[in-house]
Short mmCIF file of C-alpha atoms in Angstrom, two decimals:
data_model
loop_
_atom_site.label_atom_id
_atom_site.label_comp_id
_atom_site.label_asym_id
_atom_site.label_seq_id
_atom_site.Cartn_x
_atom_site.Cartn_y
_atom_site.Cartn_z
CA MET A 132 99.92 67.47 -100.71
CA ALA A 133 100.91 64.00 -99.41
CA GLN A 134 101.33 65.04 -95.83
CA PRO A 135 97.78 66.15 -95.23
CA SER A 136 96.53 62.70 -96.31
CA GLU A 137 98.63 60.96 -93.70
CA ALA A 138 97.37 63.30 -91.12
CA THR A 139 93.84 62.47 -92.07
CA GLU A 140 94.40 58.71 -91.89
CA ALA A 141 96.14 59.05 -88.61
CA ALA A 142 93.20 60.84 -87.21
CA GLU A 143 90.62 58.16 -88.18
CA PRO A 144 91.43 55.70 -85.37
CA ASP A 145 90.79 58.40 -82.89
CA SER A 146 87.31 59.00 -84.30
CA ASP A 147 86.37 55.34 -83.54
CA ALA A 148 87.41 55.49 -79.88
CA PRO A 149 84.30 57.14 -78.61
CA ALA A 150 82.17 54.35 -80.16
CA ASP A 151 84.02 51.66 -78.23
CA ASP A 152 83.62 53.64 -75.12
CA ALA A 153 79.89 53.88 -75.79
CA GLU A 154 79.58 50.09 -76.08
CA ASP A 155 81.42 49.46 -72.78
CA LYS A 156 79.43 52.08 -70.82
CA PRO A 157 76.26 49.99 -70.10
CA GLU A 158 78.35 47.17 -68.69
CA GLN A 159 80.16 49.60 -66.43
CA GLU A 160 76.88 51.16 -65.34
CA ALA A 161 75.50 47.71 -64.57
CA GLN A 162 78.54 46.85 -62.49
CA GLU A 163 78.37 50.17 -60.71
CA ALA A 164 74.55 49.96 -60.09
CA PRO A 165 73.61 50.05 -56.39
CA ALA A 166 72.71 46.67 -54.70
CA ASP A 167 69.98 48.13 -52.31
CA PRO A 168 66.54 46.57 -53.19
CA ALA A 169 64.76 49.57 -51.70
CA GLU A 170 66.15 51.76 -54.55
CA VAL A 171 65.06 49.07 -57.10
CA GLU A 172 61.52 48.13 -55.60
CA GLY A 173 59.91 51.44 -55.85
CA PRO A 174 57.56 53.14 -53.35
CA ARG A 175 54.48 50.91 -53.85
CA ARG A 176 56.28 47.61 -53.63
CA ARG A 177 58.18 48.84 -50.59
CA ALA A 178 54.90 49.87 -48.90
CA ARG A 179 53.37 46.43 -49.55
CA ARG A 180 56.43 44.68 -48.19
CA GLU A 181 56.39 46.81 -45.05
CA ARG A 182 52.70 46.08 -44.47
CA ALA A 183 53.35 42.34 -44.84
CA GLU A 184 56.19 42.55 -42.38
CA ARG A 185 54.01 44.40 -39.88
CA ARG A 186 51.23 41.80 -40.18
CA ALA A 187 53.70 38.96 -39.68
CA ALA A 188 55.14 40.70 -36.64
CA GLN A 189 51.65 41.22 -35.22
CA ALA A 190 50.73 37.55 -35.82
CA ARG A 191 53.92 36.43 -34.06
CA ALA A 192 53.09 38.70 -31.12
CA GLU A 193 49.54 37.31 -30.87
CA ALA A 194 50.81 33.73 -31.07
CA ILE A 195 53.30 34.44 -28.29
CA GLU A 196 50.54 36.00 -26.14
CA GLN A 197 48.20 33.06 -26.78
CA ALA A 198 50.92 30.60 -25.82
CA ARG A 199 51.61 32.57 -22.66
CA ARG A 200 47.89 32.52 -21.71
CA GLU A 201 47.61 28.79 -22.44
CA ALA A 202 50.62 28.12 -20.27
CA LYS A 203 49.05 30.10 -17.43
CA ARG A 204 45.74 28.22 -17.81
CA ARG A 205 47.48 24.84 -17.70
CA LEU A 206 49.43 25.97 -14.68
CA ARG A 207 46.23 27.02 -12.86
CA ALA A 208 44.46 23.77 -13.82
CA GLY A 209 47.38 21.73 -12.63
CA SER A 210 47.47 23.54 -9.33
CA ALA A 211 43.71 23.08 -8.88
CA ASP A 212 43.93 19.35 -9.56
CA THR A 213 46.82 19.12 -7.15
CA SER A 214 44.84 20.92 -4.47
CA LYS A 215 41.83 18.58 -4.94
CA GLY A 216 43.90 15.49 -4.43
CA VAL A 217 40.91 13.03 -4.82
CA PRO A 218 38.79 12.61 -7.97
CA ARG A 219 35.19 13.83 -7.86
CA GLY A 220 33.82 10.31 -8.42
CA THR A 221 35.66 9.03 -5.37
CA ILE A 222 34.36 11.89 -3.23
CA ARG A 223 30.81 11.24 -4.43
CA GLY A 224 31.13 7.54 -3.61
CA LEU A 225 32.46 8.32 -0.14
CA LYS A 226 29.58 10.70 0.52
CA MET A 227 27.05 8.10 -0.57
CA ALA A 228 28.66 5.40 1.57
CA LEU A 229 28.63 7.75 4.54
CA ALA A 230 24.94 8.55 3.97
CA VAL A 231 24.06 4.85 3.80
CA PHE A 232 26.04 4.14 6.94
CA LEU A 233 24.37 6.97 8.86
CA THR A 234 20.93 5.84 7.68
CA ALA A 235 21.62 2.29 8.81
CA VAL A 236 22.85 3.50 12.20
CA LEU A 237 19.76 5.66 12.67
CA THR A 238 17.44 2.83 11.64
CA VAL A 239 19.05 0.32 13.94
CA GLY A 240 19.10 2.83 16.76
CA LEU A 241 15.44 3.68 16.30
CA GLY A 242 14.54 -0.01 16.12
CA LEU A 243 16.37 -0.71 19.37
CA ILE A 244 14.63 2.21 21.05
CA LEU A 245 11.21 1.00 19.92
CA TYR A 246 11.99 -2.63 20.81
CA PHE A 247 13.33 -2.14 24.31
CA THR A 248 11.44 0.92 25.52
CA PRO A 249 7.73 1.52 26.14
CA LEU A 250 7.70 4.37 23.64
CA MET A 251 5.41 2.32 21.36
CA SER A 252 3.86 -0.18 23.72
CA VAL A 253 0.42 -1.80 23.91
CA ARG A 254 -2.03 0.59 25.53
CA GLU A 255 -5.18 -0.78 23.89
CA ILE A 256 -6.33 -4.09 22.38
CA GLU A 257 -9.07 -3.86 19.75
CA ILE A 258 -11.08 -7.05 19.09
CA SER A 259 -13.48 -7.22 16.15
CA GLY A 260 -15.75 -9.89 14.64
CA ILE A 261 -16.93 -11.52 17.86
CA THR A 262 -20.61 -12.28 18.53
CA THR A 263 -20.82 -15.45 20.58
CA VAL A 264 -17.18 -15.43 21.68
CA THR A 265 -16.56 -12.97 24.52
CA ARG A 266 -13.81 -10.39 24.75
CA GLU A 267 -12.58 -11.99 27.95
CA GLU A 268 -12.11 -15.34 26.18
CA VAL A 269 -9.97 -13.73 23.49
CA LEU A 270 -7.85 -11.73 25.97
CA ASP A 271 -7.38 -14.80 28.15
CA VAL A 272 -5.87 -16.93 25.37
CA ALA A 273 -4.03 -14.05 23.63
CA ARG A 274 -1.90 -13.44 26.74
CA VAL A 275 -0.73 -9.95 25.74
CA LYS A 276 0.27 -7.76 28.68
CA PRO A 277 -0.48 -4.03 28.48
CA GLY A 278 2.72 -2.01 28.22
CA THR A 279 4.54 -4.61 26.13
CA PRO A 280 6.43 -2.96 23.23
CA LEU A 281 4.61 -3.69 20.00
CA LEU A 282 7.78 -4.92 18.29
CA GLN A 283 8.21 -7.61 20.95
CA ILE A 284 4.79 -9.13 20.22
CA ASP A 285 4.79 -12.22 17.97
CA THR A 286 1.55 -11.62 16.09
CA GLY A 287 1.58 -15.12 14.55
CA SER A 288 1.75 -16.78 17.96
CA VAL A 289 -1.05 -14.60 19.29
CA ALA A 290 -3.23 -15.52 16.28
CA ASP A 291 -2.52 -19.24 16.81
CA ARG A 292 -3.53 -18.99 20.47
CA VAL A 293 -6.78 -17.19 19.68
CA ALA A 294 -7.58 -19.79 17.00
CA THR A 295 -7.64 -22.50 19.69
CA ILE A 296 -11.03 -21.18 20.81
CA ARG A 297 -13.55 -23.71 19.47
CA ARG A 298 -15.90 -21.13 18.02
CA VAL A 299 -13.11 -19.27 16.17
CA ALA A 300 -12.59 -20.25 12.52
CA SER A 301 -9.71 -17.86 11.82
CA THR A 302 -8.07 -14.79 13.28
CA ARG A 303 -5.66 -12.04 12.30
CA VAL A 304 -3.44 -9.98 14.59
CA GLN A 305 -1.92 -6.66 13.53
CA ARG A 306 0.17 -3.94 15.17
CA GLN A 307 -1.50 -0.56 14.86
CA TYR A 308 1.11 2.02 15.72
CA PRO A 309 1.75 3.75 17.97
CA SER A 310 0.01 1.81 20.75
CA VAL A 311 -2.83 -0.47 19.56
CA LEU A 312 -2.91 -4.23 18.97
CA GLY A 313 -5.76 -5.29 16.67
CA ILE A 314 -7.28 -8.81 16.80
CA SER A 315 -9.79 -9.65 14.06
CA VAL A 316 -11.86 -12.82 14.56
CA ILE A 317 -14.06 -14.84 12.20
CA GLU A 318 -16.38 -17.13 14.14
CA ARG A 319 -17.62 -20.51 12.99
CA GLU A 320 -21.19 -20.64 11.71
CA PRO A 321 -23.32 -23.74 12.43
CA VAL A 322 -24.54 -25.63 9.36
CA VAL A 323 -25.90 -28.83 10.97
CA TYR A 324 -26.18 -30.35 14.43
CA LYS A 325 -26.09 -33.86 15.90
CA ASP A 326 -27.37 -35.12 19.23
CA TYR A 327 -24.94 -36.62 21.74
CA PRO A 328 -25.39 -37.75 25.33
CA ASP A 329 -24.08 -34.44 26.60
CA GLY A 330 -26.38 -32.47 24.32
CA PRO A 331 -26.53 -31.24 20.72
CA HIS A 332 -23.20 -30.57 19.01
CA LEU A 333 -22.91 -27.89 16.33
CA PHE A 334 -20.89 -28.50 13.14
CA ASP A 335 -19.66 -25.84 10.70
CA ARG A 336 -19.13 -26.17 6.95
CA ASP A 337 -15.72 -27.77 7.55
CA GLY A 338 -17.19 -30.54 9.69
CA VAL A 339 -15.73 -29.10 12.89
CA ASP A 340 -17.63 -29.81 16.09
CA PHE A 341 -17.19 -26.36 17.63
CA ALA A 342 -19.93 -25.95 20.23
CA THR A 343 -22.32 -27.79 22.48
CA GLY A 344 -25.74 -26.33 23.17
CA ALA A 345 -29.18 -25.71 21.83
CA PRO A 346 -29.07 -25.43 18.02
CA PRO A 347 -30.51 -22.39 16.28
CA ARG A 348 -34.07 -22.69 14.99
CA MET A 349 -34.45 -24.56 11.67
CA LEU A 350 -30.88 -25.94 11.78
CA PRO A 351 -30.81 -29.32 9.93
CA PHE A 352 -30.12 -32.53 11.80
CA PHE A 353 -26.89 -34.23 10.71
CA ASP A 354 -27.65 -37.91 10.10
CA VAL A 355 -24.20 -39.45 9.58
CA GLU A 356 -22.44 -42.15 11.51
CA ASN A 357 -19.12 -40.49 12.29
CA PRO A 358 -19.36 -36.75 11.64
CA GLY A 359 -16.11 -34.84 11.34
CA PRO A 360 -13.57 -33.37 8.88
CA ALA A 361 -12.00 -36.80 8.27
CA ASP A 362 -15.29 -38.51 7.36
CA PRO A 363 -15.99 -38.51 3.55
CA PRO A 364 -19.81 -38.90 3.85
CA SER A 365 -19.91 -36.01 6.33
CA MET A 366 -17.92 -33.72 4.03
CA ALA A 367 -20.07 -34.73 1.02
CA ALA A 368 -23.29 -33.88 2.89
CA LEU A 369 -21.88 -30.54 4.05
CA GLN A 370 -20.83 -29.72 0.48
CA VAL A 371 -24.43 -30.22 -0.61
CA MET A 372 -25.79 -28.04 2.21
CA THR A 373 -23.46 -25.15 1.42
CA SER A 374 -24.36 -25.30 -2.30
CA LEU A 375 -28.09 -24.75 -1.75
CA ALA A 376 -29.74 -21.40 -2.26
CA PRO A 377 -30.56 -19.71 1.08
CA GLU A 378 -34.33 -20.05 0.54
CA VAL A 379 -33.93 -23.79 -0.08
CA ALA A 380 -31.42 -24.41 2.73
CA GLY A 381 -33.86 -22.75 5.15
CA GLN A 382 -36.42 -25.50 4.40
CA ILE A 383 -34.09 -28.45 5.12
CA SER A 384 -34.67 -30.20 8.46
CA ARG A 385 -32.47 -33.25 7.98
CA VAL A 386 -29.48 -34.25 5.83
CA ALA A 387 -28.52 -37.94 5.68
CA ALA A 388 -25.39 -39.44 4.15
CA PRO A 389 -24.95 -43.17 4.75
CA SER A 390 -22.35 -42.95 1.94
CA VAL A 391 -20.91 -40.34 -0.40
CA ALA A 392 -23.18 -41.61 -3.22
CA SER A 393 -26.51 -41.69 -1.36
CA ILE A 394 -27.20 -38.27 0.06
CA THR A 395 -30.81 -37.36 0.83
CA LEU A 396 -32.42 -34.21 2.16
CA THR A 397 -35.65 -33.97 4.13
CA LEU A 398 -37.64 -30.74 4.15
CA ALA A 399 -39.51 -29.43 7.17
CA ASP A 400 -42.85 -30.29 5.55
CA GLY A 401 -41.80 -33.93 5.00
CA ARG A 402 -40.83 -33.78 1.34
CA VAL A 403 -37.70 -35.73 0.36
CA VAL A 404 -34.91 -34.84 -2.04
CA VAL A 405 -32.86 -37.64 -3.56
CA TRP A 406 -29.50 -36.06 -4.25
CA GLY A 407 -27.15 -38.95 -4.97
CA ASN A 408 -23.43 -38.07 -5.07
CA THR A 409 -21.68 -34.72 -5.21
CA ASP A 410 -21.15 -34.67 -8.99
CA ARG A 411 -22.53 -31.52 -10.65
CA THR A 412 -23.61 -30.18 -7.28
CA ALA A 413 -24.15 -26.60 -8.44
CA GLU A 414 -26.35 -27.76 -11.33
CA LYS A 415 -28.39 -30.00 -9.03
CA ALA A 416 -28.95 -27.13 -6.60
CA GLN A 417 -30.26 -24.96 -9.43
CA LYS A 418 -32.64 -27.69 -10.69
CA LEU A 419 -33.90 -28.39 -7.17
CA ALA A 420 -34.88 -24.75 -6.61
CA ALA A 421 -37.10 -24.97 -9.71
CA LEU A 422 -38.54 -28.40 -8.86
CA LEU A 423 -39.65 -27.40 -5.38
CA THR A 424 -42.19 -25.02 -6.93
CA GLN A 425 -44.07 -28.09 -8.26
CA PRO A 426 -46.31 -30.28 -6.10
CA GLY A 427 -44.94 -33.68 -5.12
CA HIS A 428 -43.36 -35.69 -2.34
CA THR A 429 -40.07 -36.95 -3.77
CA TYR A 430 -37.75 -34.77 -5.85
CA ASP A 431 -34.99 -36.69 -7.58
CA VAL A 432 -32.03 -34.65 -8.85
CA SER A 433 -29.49 -37.46 -8.76
CA SER A 434 -29.43 -37.19 -12.56
CA PRO A 435 -29.58 -33.46 -13.26
CA ASP A 436 -30.27 -34.11 -16.95
CA LEU A 437 -33.55 -35.93 -16.02
CA PRO A 438 -34.85 -34.49 -12.73
CA THR A 439 -38.16 -36.00 -11.62
CA VAL A 440 -40.97 -35.24 -9.19
CA ARG A 441 -43.12 -37.99 -7.70
#
């Protein structure tokens, strides 16, 4: 009976062996597991990874293509700039300078042609404003030859020569292209006259003795000692005459000025106007026009605040 017990005890260690093997099996399986991620990821994860890889590859391809196009564009731009050679601003400046130069050359050339050739020469002389001065007098002193180029004519000199005519107060000379020279004349108008041994002399508003001859009807006699532009009494008397209203000036037969402060006017009917000096001349002329409507012989406007009639 003792022998079977030993057999049983000897068999017990063998029954525990499978349990130890069971504990070591997971570690062995883990060591023997395959290292390929594809077998671990699963189908969905693998599909996502592949899509990501495709997108990254596509992005790299597009970036490479964009870089290639940019390189080509820079290459073309560089070649274009090289072919131009000169900046646009410089070319524009050169064109402008050339245009200015050509314009100046054309202008100078045209001016020389007009100055030295009869292309625009004097074919007609127009004279305006003359009544007592004759056309022949003006042409004689102007000394402008027909056929002279207009640009060669000194208009100022021509005007000065025409102004030497005694009856001419002022003149203006103008070129009227293509072939006319215009001379405009303003003649002197007589304001008073004075008798001299050689006959009556006519004086204008500036005191200029500009003509000798019979005075116009109703022209006042100039009763001053030394008439002329340099004589103060003469200029004072002429200032009074030119300030009068036309209807009053037409009645004056004599103006006397022994001094600048004692000017008197005599009307054609014998009435006398005591004027005094030239202070407040315009006001005196206005008062005199009103006073002459009243009967009397002497009209005193020397004090315009207290005009009197006697």
